[in-house]
């Protein structure tokens, strides 16, 4: 039985300082350092360019984050997700450096239908700030020393979304900003990096959504932008004041408003399972911009295109092109300036992770472990299709064993009994991919390694 606080392993090998020169410090690489394309492989297989693999205790759906020569993941463990893990590994060797474990203040059944350590942490020079869908936030130093914990469930009430929460926090200066869009009380709040205290809290209309907020540069300032279940909203990160809201959207409850320029970001939207929001969702995929005119904010679409629909992967802009990928692996490439379709083609797998542009290539991380590398540009050109594991890959850890009550849930449980690729982190020389219970580090290795 692990102790209820933290476990420090191999502390003596930790560096005394970490450089921020190479970093992937948040969800979708927000605040990431520049990447030299020739240091990242475009081809790999179980026998080629995999530098190391490492097991993760429990199970998690968050993306890896990287600071200096350390990589971090979060996970949950136990039949009621009662143990929360923040785990640190050596980026060079894959050796586990430490594992902080603490009890959840809001345990709930561990099920494939409920998010499991879905929010991605944020990093700065002082350490890691990890938020869990239970409402728990934990702050640790890079050496794994506990700084503080806070429970939003105790502070504001437990979430009621039957599928759990997955919005990742963002950071701005001295604060971590968390979005809780829920069937119960919904809000956005900023907590102090110093001690976890509330700096501000702004209530929102109740809704079911899993999209994450983003920090978007607008003019000389920055805003917290939320695209979530029927509205797009901008907030002042200093005060929490809502600056503007745009309500002519629908189906925007999964993907995040990744910045694409000054005041610009893409919106991704798709109809629900029952076809709800179908017509409005078709009008909600496009480039959005926020401008200030006569001391008033003017939000609106620059263009929309009815063709693309995303699943979980956020649409991106890269080298003048906008890319969407849907739930069956269809890639939509549009002109980022005017929204005109350039090509629509299918890759081998659907993607839960968001694509990443590196150099002349776009990496599409397939849900079942096949990463398709496309040539960036006006034509659909597959550079490589890279398998991360073979068909006989072992079952994942911590798959709930409780009997599911419906045929649909039993099918979902069987689907998640195999590895699922959830996210990526990239710094010079390293591409780190994460499944529910394993980390993979890819490097451009010499032949035969």
Short mmCIF file of C-alpha atoms in Angstrom, two decimals:
data_model
loop_
_atom_site.label_atom_id
_atom_site.label_comp_id
_atom_site.label_asym_id
_atom_site.label_seq_id
_atom_site.Cartn_x
_atom_site.Cartn_y
_atom_site.Cartn_z
CA UNK A 1 0.00 0.00 0.00
CA UNK A 2 1.49 3.33 -1.01
CA UNK A 3 1.57 6.10 1.61
CA UNK A 4 -1.10 8.79 1.16
CA UNK A 5 1.42 11.54 0.53
CA UNK A 6 4.33 11.38 -1.89
CA UNK A 7 7.00 8.88 -2.77
CA UNK A 8 10.41 10.18 -3.82
CA UNK A 9 12.47 7.73 -5.81
CA UNK A 10 16.10 8.15 -6.80
CA UNK A 11 16.18 11.74 -5.61
CA UNK A 12 19.95 11.76 -5.66
CA UNK A 13 20.06 11.72 -9.47
CA UNK A 14 17.90 14.81 -9.92
CA UNK A 15 19.64 17.91 -11.24
CA UNK A 16 19.82 20.85 -8.89
CA UNK A 17 18.53 23.19 -11.58
CA UNK A 18 16.54 22.79 -14.77
CA UNK A 19 16.85 24.90 -17.86
CA UNK A 20 13.71 26.16 -19.60
CA UNK A 21 15.52 26.18 -22.93
CA UNK A 22 13.63 23.05 -24.00
CA UNK A 23 10.07 22.88 -22.74
CA UNK A 24 6.59 21.67 -23.63
CA UNK A 25 4.90 23.12 -20.56
CA UNK A 26 1.16 22.71 -21.12
CA UNK A 27 -1.74 21.33 -23.11
CA UNK A 28 -1.18 21.43 -26.90
CA UNK A 29 2.29 22.84 -26.29
CA UNK A 30 1.16 26.24 -25.00
CA UNK A 31 4.39 28.14 -24.26
CA UNK A 32 6.62 25.53 -25.95
CA UNK A 33 10.18 26.29 -27.02
CA UNK A 34 11.14 26.27 -30.73
CA UNK A 35 11.85 22.86 -32.25
CA UNK A 36 14.57 22.04 -34.76
CA UNK A 37 12.78 19.82 -37.25
CA UNK A 38 15.80 17.72 -38.15
CA UNK A 39 16.05 16.49 -34.55
CA UNK A 40 12.64 14.77 -34.67
CA UNK A 41 12.25 11.47 -36.56
CA UNK A 42 9.64 11.11 -39.26
CA UNK A 43 9.84 7.32 -39.24
CA UNK A 44 9.73 4.77 -36.44
CA UNK A 45 8.52 1.29 -35.57
CA UNK A 46 8.71 -1.03 -32.54
CA UNK A 47 12.25 -1.84 -33.75
CA UNK A 48 13.36 1.61 -34.92
CA UNK A 49 13.86 5.03 -33.26
CA UNK A 50 12.12 4.15 -29.98
CA UNK A 51 14.69 5.26 -27.41
CA UNK A 52 12.79 3.99 -24.37
CA UNK A 53 9.43 2.90 -23.00
CA UNK A 54 8.24 3.34 -19.42
CA UNK A 55 5.22 2.05 -17.56
CA UNK A 56 2.87 4.53 -15.88
CA UNK A 57 1.18 3.57 -12.60
CA UNK A 58 -2.60 3.50 -12.90
CA UNK A 59 -4.20 5.02 -16.00
CA UNK A 60 -4.39 8.50 -17.47
CA UNK A 61 -5.57 10.42 -20.53
CA UNK A 62 -3.55 13.62 -20.12
CA UNK A 63 -0.67 14.57 -22.41
CA UNK A 64 2.97 14.47 -21.31
CA UNK A 65 4.64 17.77 -20.42
CA UNK A 66 8.38 18.47 -20.50
CA UNK A 67 10.70 20.86 -18.71
CA UNK A 68 14.45 20.60 -19.25
CA UNK A 69 15.43 16.97 -18.96
CA UNK A 70 12.30 15.83 -17.13
CA UNK A 71 8.95 14.62 -18.49
CA UNK A 72 5.77 14.45 -16.40
CA UNK A 73 2.43 12.63 -16.62
CA UNK A 74 -0.62 12.26 -14.40
CA UNK A 75 -2.78 9.20 -13.75
CA UNK A 76 -5.41 7.78 -11.40
CA UNK A 77 -5.62 4.40 -9.73
CA UNK A 78 -8.10 2.30 -7.79
CA UNK A 79 -11.71 1.15 -8.28
CA UNK A 80 -12.91 4.65 -7.37
CA UNK A 81 -9.98 6.64 -8.75
CA UNK A 82 -9.04 7.22 -5.13
CA UNK A 83 -5.31 7.64 -5.79
CA UNK A 84 -3.97 10.56 -7.82
CA UNK A 85 -0.49 10.26 -9.35
CA UNK A 86 1.94 12.87 -10.63
CA UNK A 87 4.93 10.98 -12.06
CA UNK A 88 8.30 12.31 -13.25
CA UNK A 89 10.73 10.55 -15.60
CA UNK A 90 14.17 11.27 -16.99
CA UNK A 91 13.75 12.45 -20.56
CA UNK A 92 17.12 10.98 -21.49
CA UNK A 93 16.71 7.49 -20.04
CA UNK A 94 13.02 6.98 -19.20
CA UNK A 95 13.91 6.13 -15.61
CA UNK A 96 11.19 7.04 -13.13
CA UNK A 97 12.54 9.75 -10.85
CA UNK A 98 9.63 10.15 -8.48
CA UNK A 99 5.93 9.44 -8.04
CA UNK A 100 3.77 11.71 -5.93
CA UNK A 101 0.59 9.95 -4.76
CA UNK A 102 -2.26 11.57 -2.87
CA UNK A 103 -5.88 10.68 -2.14
CA UNK A 104 -8.72 12.11 -4.18
CA UNK A 105 -11.09 14.37 -2.27
CA UNK A 106 -13.93 13.37 -4.61
CA UNK A 107 -13.60 9.65 -5.50
CA UNK A 108 -15.92 8.20 -8.14
CA UNK A 109 -16.20 4.90 -10.01
CA UNK A 110 -13.27 4.09 -12.28
CA UNK A 111 -14.97 3.51 -15.62
CA UNK A 112 -14.11 3.86 -19.31
CA UNK A 113 -17.11 6.20 -19.52
CA UNK A 114 -15.63 8.62 -16.96
CA UNK A 115 -12.55 10.77 -17.63
CA UNK A 116 -9.40 9.41 -15.99
CA UNK A 117 -6.68 11.98 -15.28
CA UNK A 118 -7.75 13.74 -18.48
CA UNK A 119 -6.55 17.33 -17.78
CA UNK A 120 -2.93 18.02 -18.79
CA UNK A 121 -0.75 19.78 -16.16
CA UNK A 122 1.21 23.02 -16.63
CA UNK A 123 4.87 23.65 -15.80
CA UNK A 124 7.01 26.66 -14.98
CA UNK A 125 10.49 27.19 -13.55
CA UNK A 126 9.20 26.45 -10.05
CA UNK A 127 7.51 23.13 -10.74
CA UNK A 128 4.32 21.41 -11.88
CA UNK A 129 0.65 22.29 -11.28
CA UNK A 130 -1.63 19.31 -11.89
CA UNK A 131 -5.42 19.50 -11.90
CA UNK A 132 -7.57 16.35 -11.76
CA UNK A 133 -11.23 15.98 -12.75
CA UNK A 134 -11.96 15.24 -9.07
CA UNK A 135 -11.36 18.97 -8.50
CA UNK A 136 -7.99 18.40 -6.81
CA UNK A 137 -5.04 20.61 -7.71
CA UNK A 138 -1.54 19.70 -6.57
CA UNK A 139 1.60 21.86 -6.85
CA UNK A 140 5.01 20.19 -6.71
CA UNK A 141 8.60 21.29 -7.17
CA UNK A 142 10.63 19.76 -10.00
CA UNK A 143 12.23 17.54 -7.34
CA UNK A 144 8.79 16.20 -6.38
CA UNK A 145 8.41 18.13 -3.13
CA UNK A 146 4.80 18.92 -2.24
CA UNK A 147 4.14 22.67 -2.18
CA UNK A 148 0.37 22.77 -1.70
CA UNK A 149 -2.92 21.09 -2.60
CA UNK A 150 -6.40 22.53 -3.11
CA UNK A 151 -9.81 20.99 -3.73
CA UNK A 152 -12.19 22.85 -6.02
CA UNK A 153 -14.84 20.23 -5.20
CA UNK A 154 -14.67 21.22 -1.53
CA UNK A 155 -14.37 24.89 -2.38
CA UNK A 156 -17.26 25.14 -4.87
CA UNK A 157 -19.04 21.77 -4.98
CA UNK A 158 -18.45 18.48 -6.77
CA UNK A 159 -18.96 18.33 -10.56
CA UNK A 160 -22.06 16.54 -11.87
CA UNK A 161 -21.07 15.70 -15.48
CA UNK A 162 -21.76 11.98 -15.87
CA UNK A 163 -18.78 11.62 -18.23
CA UNK A 164 -16.40 13.59 -16.03
CA UNK A 165 -14.33 16.68 -16.78
CA UNK A 166 -11.32 16.98 -19.08
CA UNK A 167 -10.54 20.68 -19.59
CA UNK A 168 -6.84 21.32 -19.05
CA UNK A 169 -5.70 24.36 -17.06
CA UNK A 170 -3.74 27.23 -18.56
CA UNK A 171 -1.20 29.44 -16.83
CA UNK A 172 -0.68 33.17 -16.89
CA UNK A 173 2.04 34.86 -14.87
CA UNK A 174 1.47 34.00 -11.19
CA UNK A 175 -1.73 31.97 -11.64
CA UNK A 176 -3.28 28.77 -12.93
CA UNK A 177 -6.67 29.17 -14.61
CA UNK A 178 -9.18 26.29 -14.55
CA UNK A 179 -12.42 26.03 -16.53
CA UNK A 180 -15.26 23.99 -15.02
CA UNK A 181 -18.08 23.67 -17.55
CA UNK A 182 -20.48 21.22 -15.98
CA UNK A 183 -24.11 20.14 -15.85
CA UNK A 184 -24.06 21.57 -12.33
CA UNK A 185 -22.49 24.91 -11.38
CA UNK A 186 -20.06 26.13 -14.08
CA UNK A 187 -17.31 28.67 -13.63
CA UNK A 188 -13.79 29.74 -14.54
CA UNK A 189 -11.35 30.45 -11.72
CA UNK A 190 -7.75 31.54 -11.19
CA UNK A 191 -5.73 30.11 -8.31
CA UNK A 192 -2.41 31.41 -7.02
CA UNK A 193 0.69 29.44 -7.97
CA UNK A 194 2.13 30.39 -4.59
CA UNK A 195 -0.46 28.76 -2.34
CA UNK A 196 -3.54 27.64 -4.32
CA UNK A 197 -5.78 30.41 -2.98
CA UNK A 198 -8.54 31.88 -5.12
CA UNK A 199 -7.54 34.99 -7.05
CA UNK A 200 -10.87 35.29 -8.85
CA UNK A 201 -13.88 33.24 -9.87
CA UNK A 202 -16.42 34.03 -12.60
CA UNK A 203 -19.64 32.04 -12.87
CA UNK A 204 -20.77 30.64 -16.21
CA UNK A 205 -23.99 29.15 -17.54
CA UNK A 206 -24.25 25.41 -16.83
CA UNK A 207 -23.34 23.20 -19.79
CA UNK A 208 -21.73 19.85 -20.63
CA UNK A 209 -18.38 20.40 -22.31
CA UNK A 210 -14.83 19.03 -22.38
CA UNK A 211 -12.92 21.76 -24.25
CA UNK A 212 -9.99 23.59 -22.67
CA UNK A 213 -9.39 27.34 -22.41
CA UNK A 214 -6.42 28.96 -24.15
CA UNK A 215 -4.38 32.12 -23.62
CA UNK A 216 -4.73 34.14 -26.84
CA UNK A 217 -2.72 37.28 -27.65
CA UNK A 218 -5.05 40.11 -28.63
CA UNK A 219 -3.28 43.34 -29.52
CA UNK A 220 -0.86 44.23 -26.73
CA UNK A 221 -2.69 42.12 -24.15
CA UNK A 222 -3.70 38.51 -23.61
CA UNK A 223 -7.11 36.97 -23.02
CA UNK A 224 -8.39 33.67 -21.71
CA UNK A 225 -10.61 32.33 -24.50
CA UNK A 226 -13.14 29.53 -23.98
CA UNK A 227 -14.96 27.79 -26.86
CA UNK A 228 -17.56 25.70 -25.14
CA UNK A 229 -21.02 24.31 -25.85
CA UNK A 230 -22.79 27.22 -27.50
CA UNK A 231 -20.60 30.24 -26.79
CA UNK A 232 -17.12 31.60 -27.38
CA UNK A 233 -16.03 33.86 -24.53
CA UNK A 234 -13.06 36.06 -23.69
CA UNK A 235 -11.90 36.92 -20.16
CA UNK A 236 -9.32 39.21 -18.59
CA UNK A 237 -6.77 36.85 -16.97
CA UNK A 238 -5.93 39.47 -14.34
CA UNK A 239 -9.46 40.05 -13.02
CA UNK A 240 -11.68 37.31 -14.49
CA UNK A 241 -13.96 39.92 -16.05
CA UNK A 242 -15.81 38.68 -19.12
CA UNK A 243 -14.79 40.95 -21.99
CA UNK A 244 -17.01 39.61 -24.76
CA UNK A 245 -19.21 36.67 -25.73
CA UNK A 246 -20.30 35.20 -29.07
CA UNK A 247 -23.31 32.89 -29.14
CA UNK A 248 -23.90 32.02 -32.81
CA UNK A 249 -22.09 28.67 -32.54
CA UNK A 250 -23.06 25.08 -31.78
CA UNK A 251 -21.38 21.73 -31.25
CA UNK A 252 -18.18 23.35 -29.93
CA UNK A 253 -17.82 21.25 -26.79
CA UNK A 254 -14.63 19.23 -27.39
CA UNK A 255 -11.85 21.13 -29.16
CA UNK A 256 -9.87 24.11 -27.90
CA UNK A 257 -9.25 27.57 -29.44
CA UNK A 258 -5.56 27.12 -30.28
CA UNK A 259 -4.05 30.53 -31.18
CA UNK A 260 -3.40 31.09 -34.90
CA UNK A 261 -2.24 34.71 -34.87
CA UNK A 262 -2.99 38.01 -33.15
CA UNK A 263 -6.55 37.64 -31.88
CA UNK A 264 -7.10 34.65 -34.20
CA UNK A 265 -7.89 31.00 -33.49
CA UNK A 266 -9.73 28.12 -35.11
CA UNK A 267 -13.10 26.89 -33.85
CA UNK A 268 -13.95 23.21 -34.21
CA UNK A 269 -17.52 21.97 -33.89
CA UNK A 270 -19.42 18.77 -34.64
CA UNK A 271 -22.99 17.56 -34.19
CA UNK A 272 -23.79 15.41 -31.16
CA UNK A 273 -24.45 11.69 -31.36
CA UNK A 274 -28.15 12.32 -31.87
CA UNK A 275 -27.55 14.95 -34.57
CA UNK A 276 -28.29 17.86 -32.25
CA UNK A 277 -26.71 21.16 -33.29
CA UNK A 278 -26.25 19.74 -36.80
CA UNK A 279 -27.09 22.88 -38.78
CA UNK A 280 -25.38 25.29 -36.42
CA UNK A 281 -22.29 23.06 -36.14
CA UNK A 282 -21.86 23.26 -39.93
CA UNK A 283 -21.59 27.03 -39.56
CA UNK A 284 -19.17 26.85 -36.64
CA UNK A 285 -15.95 25.44 -38.13
CA UNK A 286 -13.67 28.25 -39.17
CA UNK A 287 -11.23 31.01 -38.33
CA UNK A 288 -12.38 33.32 -35.55
CA UNK A 289 -10.93 36.73 -34.72
CA UNK A 290 -11.27 39.19 -31.85
CA UNK A 291 -10.54 42.87 -32.53
CA UNK A 292 -10.96 46.05 -30.56
CA UNK A 293 -12.78 48.94 -32.18
CA UNK A 294 -13.88 52.18 -30.50
CA UNK A 295 -13.06 50.72 -27.07
CA UNK A 296 -15.33 47.74 -27.73
CA UNK A 297 -14.46 44.15 -28.55
CA UNK A 298 -15.60 42.84 -31.93
CA UNK A 299 -15.60 39.01 -32.05
CA UNK A 300 -16.66 37.06 -35.14
CA UNK A 301 -15.74 34.56 -37.82
CA UNK A 302 -13.34 35.56 -40.58
CA UNK A 303 -14.60 32.56 -42.55
CA UNK A 304 -16.37 29.25 -42.01
CA UNK A 305 -16.44 26.03 -44.01
CA UNK A 306 -19.23 23.47 -43.68
CA UNK A 307 -17.09 20.51 -44.74
CA UNK A 308 -14.72 19.75 -41.84
CA UNK A 309 -15.86 18.25 -38.56
CA UNK A 310 -13.45 17.39 -35.75
CA UNK A 311 -13.69 14.64 -33.15
CA UNK A 312 -11.32 15.13 -30.19
CA UNK A 313 -8.29 16.52 -31.99
CA UNK A 314 -8.20 20.32 -32.05
CA UNK A 315 -7.89 21.93 -35.52
CA UNK A 316 -4.55 23.66 -36.13
CA UNK A 317 -3.07 26.32 -38.41
CA UNK A 318 0.36 25.55 -39.81
CA UNK A 319 2.26 27.33 -42.60
CA UNK A 320 -0.83 29.02 -43.96
CA UNK A 321 -3.00 25.91 -43.91
CA UNK A 322 -5.74 24.87 -41.50
CA UNK A 323 -6.14 21.18 -40.64
CA UNK A 324 -9.06 19.26 -39.16
CA UNK A 325 -9.25 15.49 -38.62
CA UNK A 326 -12.54 13.70 -37.88
CA UNK A 327 -13.52 10.53 -36.02
CA UNK A 328 -12.86 8.21 -38.98
CA UNK A 329 -9.49 9.72 -39.93
CA UNK A 330 -10.55 12.10 -42.71
CA UNK A 331 -8.13 15.04 -42.90
CA UNK A 332 -9.50 18.37 -44.15
CA UNK A 333 -6.90 20.87 -45.34
CA UNK A 334 -8.12 24.44 -45.91
CA UNK A 335 -6.54 27.72 -46.87
CA UNK A 336 -6.09 29.45 -43.52
CA UNK A 337 -6.58 32.87 -45.08
CA UNK A 338 -9.94 32.38 -46.78
CA UNK A 339 -11.22 28.92 -45.75
CA UNK A 340 -11.23 27.43 -49.24
CA UNK A 341 -10.82 23.65 -49.34
CA UNK A 342 -7.43 22.42 -50.54
CA UNK A 343 -7.80 18.67 -50.09
CA UNK A 344 -9.87 16.11 -48.20
CA UNK A 345 -8.26 12.69 -47.76
CA UNK A 346 -8.29 9.84 -45.31
CA UNK A 347 -5.43 8.60 -43.16
CA UNK A 348 -5.13 5.18 -41.56
CA UNK A 349 -6.63 5.96 -38.13
CA UNK A 350 -8.77 8.47 -36.31
CA UNK A 351 -6.99 10.78 -33.87
CA UNK A 352 -7.75 11.64 -30.28
CA UNK A 353 -4.57 13.67 -29.92
CA UNK A 354 -4.16 17.01 -31.67
CA UNK A 355 -1.84 17.05 -34.73
CA UNK A 356 1.54 18.80 -34.47
CA UNK A 357 3.38 20.66 -37.22
CA UNK A 358 7.17 20.27 -37.23
CA UNK A 359 9.31 21.55 -40.08
CA UNK A 360 7.92 20.37 -43.41
CA UNK A 361 5.57 17.84 -41.84
CA UNK A 362 2.30 17.41 -39.94
CA UNK A 363 2.15 14.54 -37.45
CA UNK A 364 -1.28 12.93 -37.00
CA UNK A 365 -1.23 10.66 -33.95
CA UNK A 366 -3.64 7.79 -34.62
CA UNK A 367 -5.75 6.54 -31.75
CA UNK A 368 -4.56 2.93 -32.15
CA UNK A 369 -0.86 3.78 -32.36
CA UNK A 370 -0.25 4.57 -36.05
CA UNK A 371 1.14 8.07 -36.59
CA UNK A 372 0.68 9.38 -40.13
CA UNK A 373 3.25 11.96 -41.18
CA UNK A 374 2.00 14.20 -43.99
CA UNK A 375 3.98 16.65 -46.09
CA UNK A 376 2.86 20.17 -45.22
CA UNK A 377 1.49 21.94 -48.26
CA UNK A 378 -1.18 21.93 -50.94
CA UNK A 379 -1.13 18.22 -51.78
CA UNK A 380 -1.98 15.15 -49.74
CA UNK A 381 1.35 13.33 -49.49
CA UNK A 382 1.99 10.60 -46.92
CA UNK A 383 5.62 10.63 -45.82
CA UNK A 384 5.33 7.74 -43.37
CA UNK A 385 2.87 5.59 -41.43
CA UNK A 386 4.56 4.67 -38.18
CA UNK A 387 3.40 1.91 -35.84
CA UNK A 388 4.15 2.42 -32.16
CA UNK A 389 3.25 -1.10 -31.13
CA UNK A 390 2.31 -4.36 -32.82
CA UNK A 391 -1.06 -6.08 -32.96
CA UNK A 392 -0.06 -8.33 -30.06
CA UNK A 393 0.57 -5.39 -27.72
CA UNK A 394 -0.28 -6.32 -24.13
CA UNK A 395 -3.56 -5.11 -22.60
CA UNK A 396 -3.37 -1.79 -20.77
CA UNK A 397 -3.12 -1.44 -17.02
CA UNK A 398 -5.99 -0.49 -14.78
CA UNK A 399 -8.89 -1.30 -17.09
CA UNK A 400 -11.99 -1.31 -14.85
CA UNK A 401 -13.13 -4.85 -14.19
CA UNK A 402 -16.56 -4.06 -12.76
CA UNK A 403 -19.45 -5.45 -14.81
CA UNK A 404 -20.86 -2.78 -17.10
CA UNK A 405 -24.64 -2.51 -17.15
CA UNK A 406 -25.34 -2.06 -20.88
CA UNK A 407 -24.15 -3.59 -24.14
CA UNK A 408 -22.82 -0.20 -25.27
CA UNK A 409 -20.71 0.13 -22.12
CA UNK A 410 -19.41 -3.41 -22.49
CA UNK A 411 -18.32 -2.62 -26.06
CA UNK A 412 -16.58 0.54 -24.83
CA UNK A 413 -14.82 -1.39 -22.09
CA UNK A 414 -13.54 -3.91 -24.65
CA UNK A 415 -12.31 -1.08 -26.90
CA UNK A 416 -10.28 0.44 -24.09
CA UNK A 417 -8.71 -2.91 -23.20
CA UNK A 418 -6.13 -2.15 -25.90
CA UNK A 419 -3.73 0.83 -25.88
CA UNK A 420 -5.06 4.25 -26.89
CA UNK A 421 -2.70 7.06 -27.91
CA UNK A 422 -3.81 10.17 -26.05
CA UNK A 423 -1.19 12.89 -26.47
CA UNK A 424 2.28 14.08 -27.41
CA UNK A 425 5.03 16.33 -26.08
CA UNK A 426 7.88 17.60 -28.27
CA UNK A 427 11.22 19.27 -27.56
CA UNK A 428 14.49 19.30 -29.47
CA UNK A 429 15.60 15.72 -30.00
CA UNK A 430 12.61 14.09 -28.32
CA UNK A 431 9.06 13.17 -29.27
CA UNK A 432 7.20 11.71 -26.29
CA UNK A 433 3.89 9.89 -26.79
CA UNK A 434 1.53 8.68 -24.10
CA UNK A 435 -1.04 5.89 -23.85
CA UNK A 436 -3.16 5.25 -20.78
CA UNK A 437 -0.43 3.32 -19.02
CA UNK A 438 2.81 3.78 -20.98
CA UNK A 439 5.22 6.44 -22.21
CA UNK A 440 7.20 6.15 -25.45
CA UNK A 441 10.19 8.33 -26.28
CA UNK A 442 11.14 8.61 -29.96
CA UNK A 443 14.54 9.82 -31.13
CA UNK A 444 16.49 9.90 -34.35
CA UNK A 445 18.76 6.97 -33.48
CA UNK A 446 21.70 5.58 -35.38
CA UNK A 447 20.98 2.60 -37.63
CA UNK A 448 20.71 -0.64 -35.73
CA UNK A 449 19.65 0.96 -32.44
#
